[in-house]
Short mmCIF file of C-alpha atoms in Angstrom, two decimals:
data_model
loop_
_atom_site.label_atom_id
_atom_site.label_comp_id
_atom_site.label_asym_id
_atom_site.label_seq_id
_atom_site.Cartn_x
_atom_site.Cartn_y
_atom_site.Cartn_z
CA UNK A 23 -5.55 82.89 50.43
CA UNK A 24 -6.28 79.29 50.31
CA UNK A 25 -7.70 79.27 47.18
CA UNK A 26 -4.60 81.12 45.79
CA UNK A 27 -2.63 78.75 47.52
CA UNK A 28 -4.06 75.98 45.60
CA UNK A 29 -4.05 77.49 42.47
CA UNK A 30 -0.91 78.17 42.44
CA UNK A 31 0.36 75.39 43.96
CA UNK A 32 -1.06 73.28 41.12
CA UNK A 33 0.91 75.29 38.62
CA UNK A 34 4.03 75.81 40.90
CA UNK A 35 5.88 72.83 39.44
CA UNK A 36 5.19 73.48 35.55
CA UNK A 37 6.83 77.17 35.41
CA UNK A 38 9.24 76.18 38.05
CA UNK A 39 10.44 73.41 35.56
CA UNK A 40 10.62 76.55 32.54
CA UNK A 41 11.98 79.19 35.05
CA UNK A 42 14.69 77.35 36.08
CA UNK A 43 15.70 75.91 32.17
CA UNK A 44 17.20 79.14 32.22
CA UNK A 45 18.61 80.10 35.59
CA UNK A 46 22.21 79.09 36.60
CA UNK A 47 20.99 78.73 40.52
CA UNK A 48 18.40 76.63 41.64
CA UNK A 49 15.34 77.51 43.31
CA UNK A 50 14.72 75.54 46.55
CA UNK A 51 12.55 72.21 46.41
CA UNK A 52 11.85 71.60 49.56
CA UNK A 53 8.27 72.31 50.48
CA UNK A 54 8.49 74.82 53.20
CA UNK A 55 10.51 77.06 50.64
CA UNK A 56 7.67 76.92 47.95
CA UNK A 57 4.76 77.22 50.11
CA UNK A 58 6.79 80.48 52.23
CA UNK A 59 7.01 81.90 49.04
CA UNK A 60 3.78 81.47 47.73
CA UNK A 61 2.43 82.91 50.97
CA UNK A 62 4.99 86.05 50.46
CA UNK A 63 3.62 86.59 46.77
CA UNK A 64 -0.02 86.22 48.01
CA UNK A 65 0.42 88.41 51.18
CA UNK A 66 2.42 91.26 48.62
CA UNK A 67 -0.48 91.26 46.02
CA UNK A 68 -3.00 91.96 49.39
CA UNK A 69 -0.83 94.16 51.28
CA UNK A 70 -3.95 96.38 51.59
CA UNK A 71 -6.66 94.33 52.46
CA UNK A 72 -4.20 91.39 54.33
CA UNK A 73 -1.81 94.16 56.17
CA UNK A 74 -1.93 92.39 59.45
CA UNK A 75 -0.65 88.88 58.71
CA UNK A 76 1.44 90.24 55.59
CA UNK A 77 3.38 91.99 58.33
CA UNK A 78 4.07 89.10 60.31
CA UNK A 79 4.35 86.95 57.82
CA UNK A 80 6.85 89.40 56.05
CA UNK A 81 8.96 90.02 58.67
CA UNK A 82 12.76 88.72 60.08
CA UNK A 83 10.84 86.92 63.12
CA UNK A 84 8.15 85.18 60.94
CA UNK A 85 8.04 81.45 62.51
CA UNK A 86 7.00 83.50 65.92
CA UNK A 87 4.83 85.49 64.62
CA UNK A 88 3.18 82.41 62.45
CA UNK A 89 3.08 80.48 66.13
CA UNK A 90 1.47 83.48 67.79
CA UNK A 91 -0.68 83.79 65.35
CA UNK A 92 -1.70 80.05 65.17
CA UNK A 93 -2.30 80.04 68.68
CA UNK A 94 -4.64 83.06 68.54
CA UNK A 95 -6.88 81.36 65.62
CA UNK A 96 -6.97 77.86 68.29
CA UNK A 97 -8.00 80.17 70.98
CA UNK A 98 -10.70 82.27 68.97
CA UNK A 99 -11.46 79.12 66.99
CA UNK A 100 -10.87 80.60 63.56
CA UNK A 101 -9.92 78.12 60.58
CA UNK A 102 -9.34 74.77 63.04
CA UNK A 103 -6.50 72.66 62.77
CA UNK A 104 -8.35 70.00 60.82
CA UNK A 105 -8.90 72.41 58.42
CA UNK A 106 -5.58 73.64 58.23
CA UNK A 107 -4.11 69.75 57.88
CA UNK A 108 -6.31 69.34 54.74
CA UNK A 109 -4.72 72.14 53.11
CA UNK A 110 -1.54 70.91 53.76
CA UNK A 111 -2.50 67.80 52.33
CA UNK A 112 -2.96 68.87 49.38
CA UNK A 113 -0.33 71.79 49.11
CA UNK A 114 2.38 68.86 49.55
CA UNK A 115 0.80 66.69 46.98
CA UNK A 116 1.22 69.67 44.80
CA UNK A 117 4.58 71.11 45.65
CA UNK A 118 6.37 67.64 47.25
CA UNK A 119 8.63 67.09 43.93
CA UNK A 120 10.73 63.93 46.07
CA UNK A 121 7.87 62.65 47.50
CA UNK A 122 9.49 63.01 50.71
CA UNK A 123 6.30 64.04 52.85
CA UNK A 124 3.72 62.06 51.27
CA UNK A 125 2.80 59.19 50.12
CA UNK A 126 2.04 58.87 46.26
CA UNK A 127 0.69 55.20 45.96
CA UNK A 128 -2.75 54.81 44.75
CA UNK A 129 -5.28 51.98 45.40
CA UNK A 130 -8.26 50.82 43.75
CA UNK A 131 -10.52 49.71 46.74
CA UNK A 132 -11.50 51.17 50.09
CA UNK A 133 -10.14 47.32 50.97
CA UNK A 134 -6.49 47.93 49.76
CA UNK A 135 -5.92 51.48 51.30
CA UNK A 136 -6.96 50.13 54.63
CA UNK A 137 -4.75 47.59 54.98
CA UNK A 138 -1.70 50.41 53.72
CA UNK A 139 -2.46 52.72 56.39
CA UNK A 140 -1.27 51.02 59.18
CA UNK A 141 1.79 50.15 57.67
CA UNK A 142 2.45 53.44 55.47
CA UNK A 143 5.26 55.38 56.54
CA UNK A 144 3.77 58.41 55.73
CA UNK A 145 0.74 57.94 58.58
CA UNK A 146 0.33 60.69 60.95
CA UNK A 147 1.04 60.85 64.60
CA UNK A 148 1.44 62.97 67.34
CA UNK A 149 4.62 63.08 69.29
CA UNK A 150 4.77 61.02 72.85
CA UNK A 151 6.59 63.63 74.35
CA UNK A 152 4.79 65.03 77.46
CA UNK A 153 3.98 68.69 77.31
CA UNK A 154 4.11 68.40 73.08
CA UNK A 155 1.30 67.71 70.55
CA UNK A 156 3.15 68.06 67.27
CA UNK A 157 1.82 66.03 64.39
CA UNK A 158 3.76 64.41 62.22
CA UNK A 159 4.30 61.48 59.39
CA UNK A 160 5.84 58.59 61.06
CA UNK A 161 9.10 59.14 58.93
CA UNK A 162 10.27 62.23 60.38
CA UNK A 163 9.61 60.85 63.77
CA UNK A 164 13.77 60.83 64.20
CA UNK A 165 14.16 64.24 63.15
CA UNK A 166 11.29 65.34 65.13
CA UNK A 167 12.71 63.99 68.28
CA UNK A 168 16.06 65.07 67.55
CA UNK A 169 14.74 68.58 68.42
CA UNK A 170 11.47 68.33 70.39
CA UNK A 171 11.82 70.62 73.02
CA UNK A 172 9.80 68.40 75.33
CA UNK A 173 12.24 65.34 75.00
CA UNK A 174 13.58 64.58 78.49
CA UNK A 175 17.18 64.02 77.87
CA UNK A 176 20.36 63.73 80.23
CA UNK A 177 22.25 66.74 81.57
CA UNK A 178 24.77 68.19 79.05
CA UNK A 179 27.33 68.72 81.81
CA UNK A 180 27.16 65.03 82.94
CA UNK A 181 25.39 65.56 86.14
CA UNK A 182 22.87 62.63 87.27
CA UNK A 183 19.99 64.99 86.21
CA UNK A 184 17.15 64.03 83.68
CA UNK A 185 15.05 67.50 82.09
CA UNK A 186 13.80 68.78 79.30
CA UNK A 187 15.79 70.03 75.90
CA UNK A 188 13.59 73.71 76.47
CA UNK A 189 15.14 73.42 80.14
CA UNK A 190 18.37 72.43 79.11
CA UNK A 191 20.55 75.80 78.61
CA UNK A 192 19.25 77.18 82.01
CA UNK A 193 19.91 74.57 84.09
CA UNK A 194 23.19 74.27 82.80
CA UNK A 195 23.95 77.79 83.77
CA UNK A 196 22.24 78.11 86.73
CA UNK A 197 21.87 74.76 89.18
CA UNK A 198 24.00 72.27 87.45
CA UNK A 199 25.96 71.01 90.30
CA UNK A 200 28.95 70.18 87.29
CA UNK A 201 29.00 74.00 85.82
CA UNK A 202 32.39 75.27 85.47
CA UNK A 203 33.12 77.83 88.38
CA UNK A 204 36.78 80.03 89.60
CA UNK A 205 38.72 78.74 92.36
CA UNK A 206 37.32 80.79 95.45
CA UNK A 207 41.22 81.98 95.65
CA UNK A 208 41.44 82.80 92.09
CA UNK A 209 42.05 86.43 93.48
CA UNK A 210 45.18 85.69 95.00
CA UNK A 211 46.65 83.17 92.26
CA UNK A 212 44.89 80.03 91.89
CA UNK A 213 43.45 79.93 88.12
CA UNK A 214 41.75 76.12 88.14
CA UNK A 215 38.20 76.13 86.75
CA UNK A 216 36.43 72.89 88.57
CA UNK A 217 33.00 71.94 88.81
CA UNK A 218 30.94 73.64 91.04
CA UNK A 219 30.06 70.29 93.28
CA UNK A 220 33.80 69.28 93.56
CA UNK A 221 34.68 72.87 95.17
CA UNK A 222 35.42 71.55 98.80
CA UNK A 223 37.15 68.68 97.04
CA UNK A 224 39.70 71.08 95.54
CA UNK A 225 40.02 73.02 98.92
CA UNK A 226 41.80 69.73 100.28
CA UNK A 227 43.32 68.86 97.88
CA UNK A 228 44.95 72.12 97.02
CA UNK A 229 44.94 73.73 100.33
CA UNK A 230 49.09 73.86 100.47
CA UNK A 231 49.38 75.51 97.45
CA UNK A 232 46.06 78.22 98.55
CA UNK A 233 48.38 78.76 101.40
CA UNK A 234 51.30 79.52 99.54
CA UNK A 235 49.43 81.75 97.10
CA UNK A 236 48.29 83.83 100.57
CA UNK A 237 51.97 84.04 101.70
CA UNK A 238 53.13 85.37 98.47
CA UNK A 239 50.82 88.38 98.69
CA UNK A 240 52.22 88.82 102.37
CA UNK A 241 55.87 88.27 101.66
CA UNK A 242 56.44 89.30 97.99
CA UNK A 243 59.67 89.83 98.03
CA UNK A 244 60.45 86.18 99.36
CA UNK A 245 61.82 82.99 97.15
CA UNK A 246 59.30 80.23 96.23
CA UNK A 247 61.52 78.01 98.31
CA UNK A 248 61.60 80.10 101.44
CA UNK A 249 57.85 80.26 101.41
CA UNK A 250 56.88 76.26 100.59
CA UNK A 251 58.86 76.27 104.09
CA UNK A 252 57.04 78.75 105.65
CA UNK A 253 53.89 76.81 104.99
CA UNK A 254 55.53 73.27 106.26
CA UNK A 255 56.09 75.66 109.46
CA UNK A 256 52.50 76.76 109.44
CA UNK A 257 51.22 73.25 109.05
CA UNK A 258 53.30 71.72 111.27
CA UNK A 259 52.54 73.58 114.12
CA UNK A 260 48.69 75.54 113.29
CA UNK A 261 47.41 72.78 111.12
CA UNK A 262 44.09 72.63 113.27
CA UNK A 263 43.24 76.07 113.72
CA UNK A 264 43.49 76.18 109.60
CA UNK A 265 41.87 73.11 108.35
CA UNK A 266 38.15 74.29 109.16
CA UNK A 267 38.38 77.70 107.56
CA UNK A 268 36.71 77.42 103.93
CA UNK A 269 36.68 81.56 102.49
CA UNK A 270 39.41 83.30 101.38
CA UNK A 271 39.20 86.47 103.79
CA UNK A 272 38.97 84.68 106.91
CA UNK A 273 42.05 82.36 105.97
CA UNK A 274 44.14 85.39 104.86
CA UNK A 275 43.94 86.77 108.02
CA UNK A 276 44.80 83.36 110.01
CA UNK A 277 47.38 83.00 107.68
CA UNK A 278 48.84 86.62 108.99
CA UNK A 279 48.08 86.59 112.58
CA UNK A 280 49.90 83.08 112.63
CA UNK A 281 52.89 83.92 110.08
CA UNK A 282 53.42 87.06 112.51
CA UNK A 283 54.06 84.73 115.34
CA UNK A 284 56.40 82.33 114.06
CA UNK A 285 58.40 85.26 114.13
CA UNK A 286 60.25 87.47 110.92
CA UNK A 287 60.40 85.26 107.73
CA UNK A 288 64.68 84.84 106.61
CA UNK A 289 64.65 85.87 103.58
CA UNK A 290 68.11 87.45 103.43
CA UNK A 291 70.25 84.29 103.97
CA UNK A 292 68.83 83.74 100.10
CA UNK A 293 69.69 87.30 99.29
CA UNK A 294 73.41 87.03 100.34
CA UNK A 295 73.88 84.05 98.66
CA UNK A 296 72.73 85.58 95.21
CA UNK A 297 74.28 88.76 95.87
CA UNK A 298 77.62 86.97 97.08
CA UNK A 299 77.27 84.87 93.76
CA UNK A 300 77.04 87.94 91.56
CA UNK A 301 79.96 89.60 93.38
CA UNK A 302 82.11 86.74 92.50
CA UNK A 303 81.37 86.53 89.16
CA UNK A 304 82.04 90.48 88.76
CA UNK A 305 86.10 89.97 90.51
CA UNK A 306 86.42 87.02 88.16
CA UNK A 307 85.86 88.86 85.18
CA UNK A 308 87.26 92.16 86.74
CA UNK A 309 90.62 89.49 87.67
CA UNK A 310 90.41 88.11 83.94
CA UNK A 311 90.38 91.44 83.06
CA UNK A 312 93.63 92.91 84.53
CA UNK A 313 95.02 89.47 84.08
CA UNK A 314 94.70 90.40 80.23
CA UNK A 315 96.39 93.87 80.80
CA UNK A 316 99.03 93.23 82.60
CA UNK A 317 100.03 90.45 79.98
CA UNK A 318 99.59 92.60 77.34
CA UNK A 319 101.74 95.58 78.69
CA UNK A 320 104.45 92.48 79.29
CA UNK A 321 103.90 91.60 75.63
CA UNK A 322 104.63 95.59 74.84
CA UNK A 323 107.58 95.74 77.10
CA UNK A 324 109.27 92.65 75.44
CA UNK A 325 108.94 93.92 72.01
CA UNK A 326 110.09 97.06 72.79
CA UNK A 327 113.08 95.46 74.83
CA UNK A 328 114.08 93.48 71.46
CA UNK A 329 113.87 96.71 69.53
CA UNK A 330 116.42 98.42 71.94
CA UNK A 331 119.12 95.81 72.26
CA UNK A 332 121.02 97.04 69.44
CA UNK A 333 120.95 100.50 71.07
CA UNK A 334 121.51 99.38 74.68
CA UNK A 335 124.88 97.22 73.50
CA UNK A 336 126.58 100.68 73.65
CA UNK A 337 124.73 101.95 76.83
CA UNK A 338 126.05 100.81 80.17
CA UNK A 339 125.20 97.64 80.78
CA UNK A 340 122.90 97.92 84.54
CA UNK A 341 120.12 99.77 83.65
CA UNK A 342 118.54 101.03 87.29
CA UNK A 343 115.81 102.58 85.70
CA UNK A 344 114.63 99.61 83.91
CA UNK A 345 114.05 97.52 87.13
CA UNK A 346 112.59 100.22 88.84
CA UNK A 347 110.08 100.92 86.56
CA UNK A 348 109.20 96.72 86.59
CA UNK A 349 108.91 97.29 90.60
CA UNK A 350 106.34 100.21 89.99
CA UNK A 351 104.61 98.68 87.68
CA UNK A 352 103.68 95.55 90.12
CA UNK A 353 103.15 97.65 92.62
CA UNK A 354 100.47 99.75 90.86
CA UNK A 355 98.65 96.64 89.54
CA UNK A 356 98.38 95.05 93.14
CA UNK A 357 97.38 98.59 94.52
CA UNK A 358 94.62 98.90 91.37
CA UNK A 359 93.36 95.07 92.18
CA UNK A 360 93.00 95.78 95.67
CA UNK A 361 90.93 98.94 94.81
CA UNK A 362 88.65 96.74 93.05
CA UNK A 363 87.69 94.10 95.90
CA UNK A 364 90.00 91.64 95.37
CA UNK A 365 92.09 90.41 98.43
CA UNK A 366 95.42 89.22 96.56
CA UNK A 367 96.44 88.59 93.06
CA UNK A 368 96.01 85.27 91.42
CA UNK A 369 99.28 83.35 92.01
CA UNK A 370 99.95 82.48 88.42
CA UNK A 371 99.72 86.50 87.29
CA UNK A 372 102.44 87.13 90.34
CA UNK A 373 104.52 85.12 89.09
CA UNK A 374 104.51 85.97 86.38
CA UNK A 375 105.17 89.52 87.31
CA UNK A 376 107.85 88.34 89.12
CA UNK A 377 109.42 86.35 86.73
CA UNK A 378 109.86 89.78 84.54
CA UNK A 379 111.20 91.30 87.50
CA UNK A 380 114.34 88.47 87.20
CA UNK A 381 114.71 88.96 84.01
CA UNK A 382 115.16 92.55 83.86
CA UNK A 383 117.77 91.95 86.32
CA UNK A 384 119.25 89.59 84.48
CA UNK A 385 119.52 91.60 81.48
CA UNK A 386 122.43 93.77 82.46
CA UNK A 387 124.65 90.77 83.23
CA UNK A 388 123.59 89.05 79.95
CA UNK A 389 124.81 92.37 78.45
CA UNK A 390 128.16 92.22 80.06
CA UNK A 391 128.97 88.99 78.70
CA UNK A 392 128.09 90.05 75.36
CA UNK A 393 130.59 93.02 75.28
CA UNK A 394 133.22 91.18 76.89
CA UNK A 395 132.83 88.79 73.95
CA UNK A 396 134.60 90.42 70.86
CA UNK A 397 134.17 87.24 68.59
CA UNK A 398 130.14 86.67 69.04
CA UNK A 399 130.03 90.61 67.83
CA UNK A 400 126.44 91.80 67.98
CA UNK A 401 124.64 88.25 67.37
CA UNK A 402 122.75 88.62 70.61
#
């Protein structure tokens, strides 16, 4: 494999340059790509003879299985790591097209390369971390550390803690005293998520509204307003034997056992006054109503009345029937009124009821006048 690996590698950059003169997407150049592939092609050709590492190295999960399988050859002491780093020297001399793992100078004296190497960029070292012995060219150092699971770094959740990256997601969902946690009374109402070490913070500071929360699962039919009283009552008077309880259960039933004995909660002093409120606004409209009615049957009668003047100039003049029928007609509308709740008729509708009443009256005398005047004729 590692002569294959070489061979190839040598050649890698020659047919890459022809191969991809003619393709419209371009192959990867970073070295990882090229020497993953190379091991793919070799580890295809020898699926027979190579089946165990082709399958690892073949399959979806194939930088664990390369790790496990490093670790095994360290163990058994098969093809050391020095040995390994010299192939990978020269694989990325070969394969490196940006020169962006290696270092490409060349010197002319054993004099002139050892005064490079301690400032070359490219010089190997192993990361400081404790608990990590990656190697690595002193220019990825930064990108190295940016992910070295060893790296102590602070607590994502901004608690005073100091642990390692690997460490990092469990902690943070297990012990971190700033992971996000329910209300302990987010069963009866209270939906704040606070941080788990500020929990008896938000009991204090919240504890009038907990208490409200607990009243309006024990008096649900009750106003907001009638209950923030209820709990200035409970305060007031039980704020001691409350303080000191912390867990929802036990408080609930404080909360009843006291509530019971300041006696029945009032809630129907706010019921009248909304039921009272919606009765009035029913007569009003009921009142605008019949207001409307009785105008319009006025509005009828006159018309009709100034249709059947011509008629009643040779009628007799005092019409009983006519103010009769006016008189019945107010009766009727204060008898259908009261019917409907209302205690009396608005003043302005009465008199104007009994301002048709007069006039009807009126009329037959008007019509004397006007037959007892020959000269005005029928002008009326």
């Amino acid at each position: 494999m590692v002569e294959y690996l070489t061979q190839r590698s040598e050649t890698f950059v020659a047919e890459s340059v022809v191969l991809d003169a003619g393709l419209e997407v371009q192959a990867s150049d970073h070295p990882y790509d090229i020497i993953a592939f190379l091991i793919d092609e070799f580890a295809t050709t020898k699926r027979n003879l190579f089946s165990r590492v082709s399958e690892w190295l073949l399959s979806d999960k194939r930088e664990d299985k390369i790790d496990d399988f490093s670790q095994e050859m360290e163990i058994n002491g098969f093809w050391s790591i020095d040995k390994r780093e010299a192939i990978v020297q020269t694989l990325l001399k070969n394969v490196d097209l940006k020169n962006e793992f290696h270092c490409d100078m060349k010197f002319y004296s054993a004099d002139e390369l050892a005064q490079h190497v301690p400032t070359c960029k490219y010089r190997s070292m192993t990361c400081q971390n404790e608990g990590c012995y990656a190697k690595y060219s002193i220019s990825q150092m930064g990108n190295h550390d940016s992910v070295c699971l060893y790296k102590m770094i602070p607590c994502e959740q901004n608690c005073s803690a100091s642990l390692m990256r690997r460490d990092m997601d469990r902690h943070c969902i297990t012990v971190c005293p700033m992971k996000l946690v329910n209300c302990p009374f987010y069963s009866v109402g209270c939906k704040s998520a606070i941080p788990q070490s500020k929990i008896e913070e938000h009991r204090s500071s919240d504890f009038h509204s907990h208490l409200l929360y607990i009243l309006q699962g024990i008096h649900k039919e009750a106003s907001v307003e009638v209950l923030r009283k209820r709990v200035e009552q409970l305060l007031q008077k039980y704020s001691s034997k409350l303080a000191n309880i912390r867990d929802l259960r036990s408080l609930t039933y404080k909360v009843k056992d006291l509530d019971a004995k300041l006696g029945p909660l009032k809630v129907c002093a706010t019921n009248e006054v909304d039921v009272a409120t919606k009765t009035a606004g029913k007569l009003q409209i009921l009142e605008a109503s019949d207001t409307n009615k009785v105008t319009e049957k006025g509005a009828e009668t006159r018309v009709v009345g100034f249709e059947a003047k011509p008629q009643s100039l040779e009628v007799t003049p005092t019409n009983k029937d006519s103010i009769e029928a006016a008189k019945a007609e107010i009766k009727d509308s204060e008898a259908k009124l009261q019917s409907l709740g209302v205690k009396s008729l608005n003043k302005v509708s009465q008199e104007g009821l009994k301002t048709k009443a007069t006039d009807v009256e009126a009329k037959p005398q008007s019509l004397e006048n006007t037959i007892t005047n020959k000269d005005s004729g029928v002008a009326p």
